[in-house]
Amino acid sequence: MARTQTSRTERVPIPREIKVLIAAAFIIAIGFGIIAPLLPQYAQSFNASATAVSAVVSVFGLTRLLFAPFSGRITSRFGETPAYMTGVLIVAASMFLVAFSQEYWQLLLFRGLGGIGSTLFTVSAMAFLARKAPPSIRGRVSGAYASAFLIGNIAGPVVGAALAVFGYRVPFLIYGTALVAAAGLVFFLLRDSRLADRGKPDTRPEMRVAEAWEHTPYRAALTSFFANGWATFGVRNSLTPLLAATAFAGTGFWLDGPQIAGAALSLFALGNIAAVTLSSRLSDVHGRKPLIITGLLVAAAGTAFIGWMDNAWFFLALCVLSGIGTGLLNAPQQAAIADIVGQERKAGPVMSTAQMASDLGAISGPLIAGLVVDAAGFGWAFLLSGAILAVAAVSWAFAAETNRPVSPGGPRTGALPTVSAPEPPAPDGHRPDAG
């Protein structure tokens, strides 16, 4: 039966419109990978202190968090494609301005501007995927979109290293140009879709966050988005390289500390890519919840013990394990939110709230974990991060499955019923629609 369900799922092709968005995501990710390693060094060239350098990195996430609610409203009002192109072009403008910054405050301001555009195109893309993805392959679509970003982020630093000989400013100009190209790709290749949407106004009702909150999987998803933002986008990028560079320097390992730091991030990404394709397809057949819980627990195990490792091989193995756990989690949790919203409702505010949860984790994680490192060491900081992932797994254990079969033994294509108003509780006190 599982083979029959899988074959039915795989026969459904990914729509051309979504393939265009995936291609644009790959272009954007390569550009981000080019500038990410160079940004701290560029900030230092303005004689900035370590704290000031960190502020340049953090202001991007802060503006994403603050602007997320507005991005959801803009997406619902003007449509996903116009909001997406506007967001990409805002980031492109910020990159050109960053490249020509003459003082530190300009660099800080223009990098923050990029965060506004980033959350706008991220939320609109999530809403677009929720509306356009066939219900039976939502997981596969989310996995393909995530894979484009992952592969681009791996290739980007390689390109960035080759461009380093041209100085700090040139890579930002190239990234800005790549963003304009991505916006142009969406503008021309999605022209028919955009004109069709303009000719037929989107009259779908908007799902309010309060409605989504009535579903236990949405509450669990906010928890897992926060935990993933904390551990993956926050602690992994800030503390893992620092741990590798300090704990394994001068140990006689064939890689030195900084090289182990680079290898740790690359192995995490490879484990992530290896798992995301598998999990996205399995979640379309067997449901989102088992993959999300498994991914959270695997990532929790890999993260909790990584700070206690004094053996470089074990350290790198845990990086791979953490990447696998994150890969198992990412696509199913995004598809789960699309299941809740369905194709009949606008998803902007619901998606932007999930993005806010992730950004909040990415901002608070490095700050709190950094304080723990200063007070008690790396081991306890990573143990705390693993515990947060485990708590998210527990929250999903009490949540309902969102990807329900439309018929007994049939492929899983059904979304949760939409909650329009709270229903009277059942005799046992359980609200049936909140499951």
Short mmCIF file of C-alpha atoms in Angstrom, two decimals, residues 3-301:
data_model
loop_
_atom_site.label_atom_id
_atom_site.label_comp_id
_atom_site.label_asym_id
_atom_site.label_seq_id
_atom_site.Cartn_x
_atom_site.Cartn_y
_atom_site.Cartn_z
CA ARG A 3 4.35 1.78 -2.63
CA THR A 4 1.01 2.57 -4.30
CA GLN A 5 0.64 5.78 -2.29
CA THR A 6 4.19 6.84 -3.16
CA SER A 7 3.71 6.19 -6.87
CA ARG A 8 0.51 8.26 -6.86
CA THR A 9 2.33 11.11 -5.15
CA GLU A 10 5.33 11.04 -7.49
CA ARG A 11 3.12 11.09 -10.59
CA VAL A 12 1.96 14.59 -9.67
CA PRO A 13 4.48 17.02 -11.22
CA ILE A 14 5.70 20.17 -9.49
CA PRO A 15 3.90 23.07 -11.23
CA ARG A 16 5.99 25.26 -13.53
CA GLU A 17 5.23 28.36 -11.44
CA ILE A 18 6.79 26.75 -8.40
CA LYS A 19 9.84 25.64 -10.41
CA VAL A 20 10.41 29.29 -11.30
CA LEU A 21 10.34 30.23 -7.62
CA ILE A 22 12.76 27.38 -6.82
CA ALA A 23 15.20 28.63 -9.48
CA ALA A 24 14.99 32.16 -8.05
CA ALA A 25 15.62 30.77 -4.56
CA PHE A 26 18.80 29.08 -5.81
CA ILE A 27 20.09 32.35 -7.28
CA ILE A 28 19.32 34.23 -4.07
CA ALA A 29 20.97 31.56 -1.91
CA ILE A 30 24.20 31.58 -3.92
CA GLY A 31 24.41 35.34 -3.49
CA PHE A 32 23.75 35.13 0.24
CA GLY A 33 26.43 32.45 0.53
CA ILE A 34 28.87 34.78 -1.22
CA ILE A 35 28.47 37.69 1.20
CA ALA A 36 27.74 35.89 4.50
CA PRO A 37 31.40 35.02 5.32
CA LEU A 38 32.62 38.44 4.12
CA LEU A 39 30.17 40.68 5.96
CA PRO A 40 31.92 40.55 9.39
CA GLN A 41 35.29 41.29 7.77
CA TYR A 42 33.76 44.14 5.77
CA ALA A 43 32.33 45.60 8.98
CA GLN A 44 35.75 45.35 10.65
CA SER A 45 37.21 47.41 7.79
CA PHE A 46 35.27 50.38 9.22
CA ASN A 47 37.29 50.00 12.46
CA ALA A 48 34.25 48.50 14.16
CA SER A 49 34.54 46.72 17.50
CA ALA A 50 33.51 43.09 17.93
CA THR A 51 30.18 44.23 19.34
CA ALA A 52 29.63 46.57 16.41
CA VAL A 53 30.44 43.76 13.97
CA SER A 54 27.89 41.54 15.69
CA ALA A 55 25.33 44.35 15.44
CA VAL A 56 25.70 44.40 11.66
CA VAL A 57 24.92 40.69 11.58
CA SER A 58 22.06 40.92 14.09
CA VAL A 59 20.29 43.97 12.65
CA PHE A 60 19.25 41.92 9.61
CA GLY A 61 17.39 39.42 11.79
CA LEU A 62 15.96 42.18 14.00
CA THR A 63 14.36 44.03 11.10
CA ARG A 64 13.04 40.73 9.72
CA LEU A 65 11.36 40.09 13.05
CA LEU A 66 9.90 43.60 13.39
CA PHE A 67 8.62 43.80 9.83
CA ALA A 68 7.19 40.26 9.60
CA PRO A 69 3.61 41.24 10.60
CA PHE A 70 3.53 43.93 7.91
CA SER A 71 4.89 41.51 5.30
CA GLY A 72 1.97 39.17 5.95
CA ARG A 73 -0.54 41.98 5.47
CA ILE A 74 1.18 43.24 2.32
CA THR A 75 1.21 39.75 0.85
CA SER A 76 -2.49 39.26 1.53
CA ARG A 77 -3.42 42.67 0.12
CA PHE A 78 -1.27 42.91 -3.03
CA GLY A 79 -0.64 39.24 -3.82
CA GLU A 80 2.31 36.88 -3.44
CA THR A 81 4.16 37.62 -6.70
CA PRO A 82 4.25 41.45 -6.43
CA ALA A 83 5.24 41.19 -2.76
CA TYR A 84 7.97 38.68 -3.63
CA MET A 85 9.52 40.83 -6.37
CA THR A 86 9.33 43.94 -4.20
CA GLY A 87 11.08 42.16 -1.34
CA VAL A 88 13.86 40.84 -3.59
CA LEU A 89 14.44 44.28 -5.12
CA ILE A 90 14.58 45.88 -1.66
CA VAL A 91 17.34 43.43 -0.69
CA ALA A 92 19.09 44.16 -4.00
CA ALA A 93 19.00 47.91 -3.32
CA SER A 94 20.35 47.33 0.18
CA MET A 95 23.28 45.32 -1.24
CA PHE A 96 24.23 48.10 -3.67
CA LEU A 97 24.02 50.62 -0.83
CA VAL A 98 26.10 48.38 1.45
CA ALA A 99 28.76 48.13 -1.25
CA PHE A 100 29.06 51.92 -1.43
CA SER A 101 28.84 52.59 2.33
CA GLN A 102 31.41 55.11 3.52
CA GLU A 103 30.78 54.96 7.26
CA TYR A 104 29.80 52.28 9.77
CA TRP A 105 26.35 53.75 10.50
CA GLN A 106 25.53 53.56 6.80
CA LEU A 107 26.53 49.91 6.69
CA LEU A 108 24.32 49.17 9.72
CA LEU A 109 21.35 51.08 8.27
CA PHE A 110 21.54 49.53 4.81
CA ARG A 111 21.98 46.00 6.14
CA GLY A 112 18.88 46.50 8.27
CA LEU A 113 16.99 47.62 5.17
CA GLY A 114 17.83 44.26 3.61
CA GLY A 115 16.06 42.48 6.47
CA ILE A 116 12.81 44.23 5.56
CA GLY A 117 13.00 42.95 2.00
CA SER A 118 14.07 39.49 3.16
CA THR A 119 11.03 38.88 5.34
CA LEU A 120 8.76 40.24 2.59
CA PHE A 121 9.96 37.80 -0.06
CA THR A 122 10.23 34.92 2.43
CA VAL A 123 6.65 35.24 3.69
CA SER A 124 5.24 35.81 0.20
CA ALA A 125 7.11 32.75 -1.10
CA MET A 126 5.70 30.57 1.69
CA ALA A 127 2.20 31.85 0.92
CA PHE A 128 2.72 31.26 -2.81
CA LEU A 129 3.81 27.66 -2.20
CA ALA A 130 0.82 27.07 0.08
CA ARG A 131 -1.56 28.32 -2.64
CA LYS A 132 0.03 26.74 -5.71
CA ALA A 133 1.37 23.39 -4.45
CA PRO A 134 -0.92 20.42 -5.16
CA PRO A 135 -2.03 19.12 -1.73
CA SER A 136 -0.67 15.62 -2.39
CA ILE A 137 2.93 16.88 -2.92
CA ARG A 138 3.15 19.78 -0.48
CA GLY A 139 6.02 18.09 1.32
CA ARG A 140 7.95 17.47 -1.92
CA VAL A 141 7.46 21.09 -2.98
CA SER A 142 8.67 22.39 0.41
CA GLY A 143 11.67 20.04 0.19
CA ALA A 144 12.60 21.19 -3.32
CA TYR A 145 12.40 24.84 -2.28
CA ALA A 146 14.50 24.21 0.85
CA SER A 147 17.06 22.20 -1.16
CA ALA A 148 17.54 25.11 -3.58
CA PHE A 149 18.50 27.34 -0.67
CA LEU A 150 20.76 24.72 0.89
CA ILE A 151 22.67 23.94 -2.31
CA GLY A 152 23.01 27.65 -3.06
CA ASN A 153 24.33 28.32 0.44
CA ILE A 154 26.97 25.61 -0.04
CA ALA A 155 28.05 26.86 -3.46
CA GLY A 156 28.01 30.53 -2.46
CA PRO A 157 31.05 30.54 -0.12
CA VAL A 158 33.11 28.79 -2.81
CA VAL A 159 32.26 31.56 -5.27
CA GLY A 160 32.82 34.16 -2.57
CA ALA A 161 36.31 32.85 -1.87
CA ALA A 162 37.19 33.26 -5.54
CA LEU A 163 35.83 36.83 -5.52
CA ALA A 164 37.70 37.83 -2.37
CA VAL A 165 40.68 38.97 -4.47
CA PHE A 166 38.55 41.85 -5.79
CA GLY A 167 38.02 43.30 -2.30
CA TYR A 168 35.04 43.46 0.02
CA ARG A 169 32.72 45.64 -2.06
CA VAL A 170 32.59 43.66 -5.31
CA PRO A 171 30.82 40.57 -3.83
CA PHE A 172 27.99 42.80 -2.55
CA LEU A 173 27.59 44.33 -6.02
CA ILE A 174 27.46 40.84 -7.51
CA TYR A 175 24.86 39.71 -4.97
CA GLY A 176 22.76 42.78 -5.69
CA THR A 177 22.94 42.02 -9.42
CA ALA A 178 21.97 38.39 -8.79
CA LEU A 179 18.93 39.56 -6.82
CA VAL A 180 17.84 41.80 -9.70
CA ALA A 181 18.22 38.78 -12.00
CA ALA A 182 16.07 36.67 -9.65
CA ALA A 183 13.36 39.34 -9.60
CA GLY A 184 13.53 39.55 -13.40
CA LEU A 185 13.19 35.78 -13.66
CA VAL A 186 10.00 35.88 -11.60
CA PHE A 187 8.70 38.95 -13.44
CA PHE A 188 9.00 37.46 -16.93
CA LEU A 189 8.39 33.75 -16.32
CA LEU A 190 5.43 34.31 -14.00
CA ARG A 191 3.92 37.05 -16.17
CA ASP A 192 0.92 34.95 -17.20
CA SER A 193 0.26 33.91 -13.62
CA ARG A 194 0.57 37.49 -12.39
CA LEU A 195 -1.77 38.84 -15.08
CA ALA A 196 -4.27 36.08 -14.37
CA ASP A 197 -4.22 36.94 -10.68
CA ARG A 198 -4.63 40.64 -11.50
CA GLY A 199 -7.56 39.95 -13.84
CA LYS A 200 -9.24 37.77 -11.27
CA PRO A 201 -8.96 39.42 -7.87
CA ASP A 202 -8.12 37.09 -5.03
CA THR A 203 -11.36 36.95 -3.07
CA ARG A 204 -10.25 34.16 -0.78
CA PRO A 205 -10.85 34.95 2.89
CA GLU A 206 -7.77 35.50 4.99
CA MET A 207 -7.02 33.01 7.73
CA ARG A 208 -6.43 34.91 10.92
CA VAL A 209 -3.68 33.85 13.30
CA ALA A 210 -6.31 33.37 16.00
CA GLU A 211 -8.03 30.81 13.78
CA ALA A 212 -4.82 28.95 13.08
CA TRP A 213 -4.01 29.03 16.80
CA GLU A 214 -7.07 26.86 17.44
CA HIS A 215 -5.25 23.98 15.71
CA THR A 216 -2.79 22.15 17.96
CA PRO A 217 -0.33 21.51 15.09
CA TYR A 218 -0.05 25.24 14.43
CA ARG A 219 0.85 25.88 18.06
CA ALA A 220 3.35 23.03 17.85
CA ALA A 221 4.74 24.45 14.59
CA LEU A 222 5.42 27.82 16.22
CA THR A 223 7.37 25.96 18.91
CA SER A 224 9.41 23.97 16.39
CA PHE A 225 10.01 27.05 14.20
CA PHE A 226 11.35 28.86 17.29
CA ALA A 227 13.52 25.90 18.32
CA ASN A 228 14.87 25.45 14.80
CA GLY A 229 15.62 29.16 14.54
CA TRP A 230 17.41 29.05 17.90
CA ALA A 231 19.55 25.99 17.16
CA THR A 232 20.01 26.08 13.38
CA PHE A 233 20.02 29.72 12.33
CA GLY A 234 21.28 31.10 15.61
CA VAL A 235 23.56 28.88 17.67
CA ARG A 236 24.89 26.85 14.73
CA ASN A 237 26.07 29.96 12.87
CA SER A 238 27.43 31.79 15.90
CA LEU A 239 28.73 29.31 18.47
CA THR A 240 29.56 26.16 16.48
CA PRO A 241 32.39 27.82 14.47
CA LEU A 242 33.67 29.45 17.66
CA LEU A 243 33.66 26.12 19.50
CA ALA A 244 35.49 24.38 16.66
CA ALA A 245 38.10 27.11 16.33
CA THR A 246 38.89 27.14 20.06
CA ALA A 247 38.42 23.53 21.20
CA PHE A 248 40.38 21.84 18.42
CA ALA A 249 43.17 24.32 17.78
CA GLY A 250 46.59 22.72 18.22
CA THR A 251 45.21 19.24 18.89
CA GLY A 252 47.20 17.57 16.11
CA PHE A 253 44.09 16.84 14.05
CA TRP A 254 44.71 16.99 10.30
CA LEU A 255 42.47 20.08 10.16
CA ASP A 256 43.20 23.11 12.34
CA GLY A 257 40.58 24.96 14.35
CA PRO A 258 39.26 27.36 11.67
CA GLN A 259 39.27 24.59 9.07
CA ILE A 260 37.27 22.33 11.40
CA ALA A 261 34.80 25.20 11.81
CA GLY A 262 34.31 25.36 8.03
CA ALA A 263 34.05 21.57 7.80
CA ALA A 264 31.45 21.54 10.60
CA LEU A 265 29.13 23.92 8.74
CA SER A 266 29.62 22.09 5.44
CA LEU A 267 28.90 18.67 6.97
CA PHE A 268 25.80 20.05 8.66
CA ALA A 269 24.59 21.29 5.28
CA LEU A 270 25.36 17.98 3.57
CA GLY A 271 23.44 16.06 6.25
CA ASN A 272 20.59 18.53 5.83
CA ILE A 273 20.41 18.07 2.05
CA ALA A 274 20.60 14.28 2.34
CA ALA A 275 17.62 14.23 4.71
CA VAL A 276 15.38 16.93 3.28
CA THR A 277 14.59 15.14 0.02
CA LEU A 278 13.74 11.93 1.84
CA SER A 279 11.62 13.57 4.52
CA SER A 280 9.69 15.77 2.10
CA ARG A 281 8.53 12.77 0.05
CA LEU A 282 7.83 10.57 3.06
CA SER A 283 5.74 13.27 4.71
CA ASP A 284 3.41 13.34 1.69
CA VAL A 285 2.71 9.63 2.15
CA HIS A 286 3.05 8.91 5.87
CA GLY A 287 2.20 12.29 7.36
CA ARG A 288 4.13 15.29 8.68
CA LYS A 289 4.10 14.56 12.41
CA PRO A 290 6.35 11.44 12.50
CA LEU A 291 9.04 13.17 10.43
CA ILE A 292 8.88 16.37 12.48
CA ILE A 293 9.18 14.56 15.82
CA THR A 294 11.99 12.33 14.54
CA GLY A 295 13.84 15.32 13.13
CA LEU A 296 13.53 17.32 16.34
CA LEU A 297 14.77 14.42 18.47
CA VAL A 298 17.70 13.64 16.15
CA ALA A 299 18.67 17.33 16.02
CA ALA A 300 18.30 17.55 19.81
CA ALA A 301 20.66 14.61 20.32
#
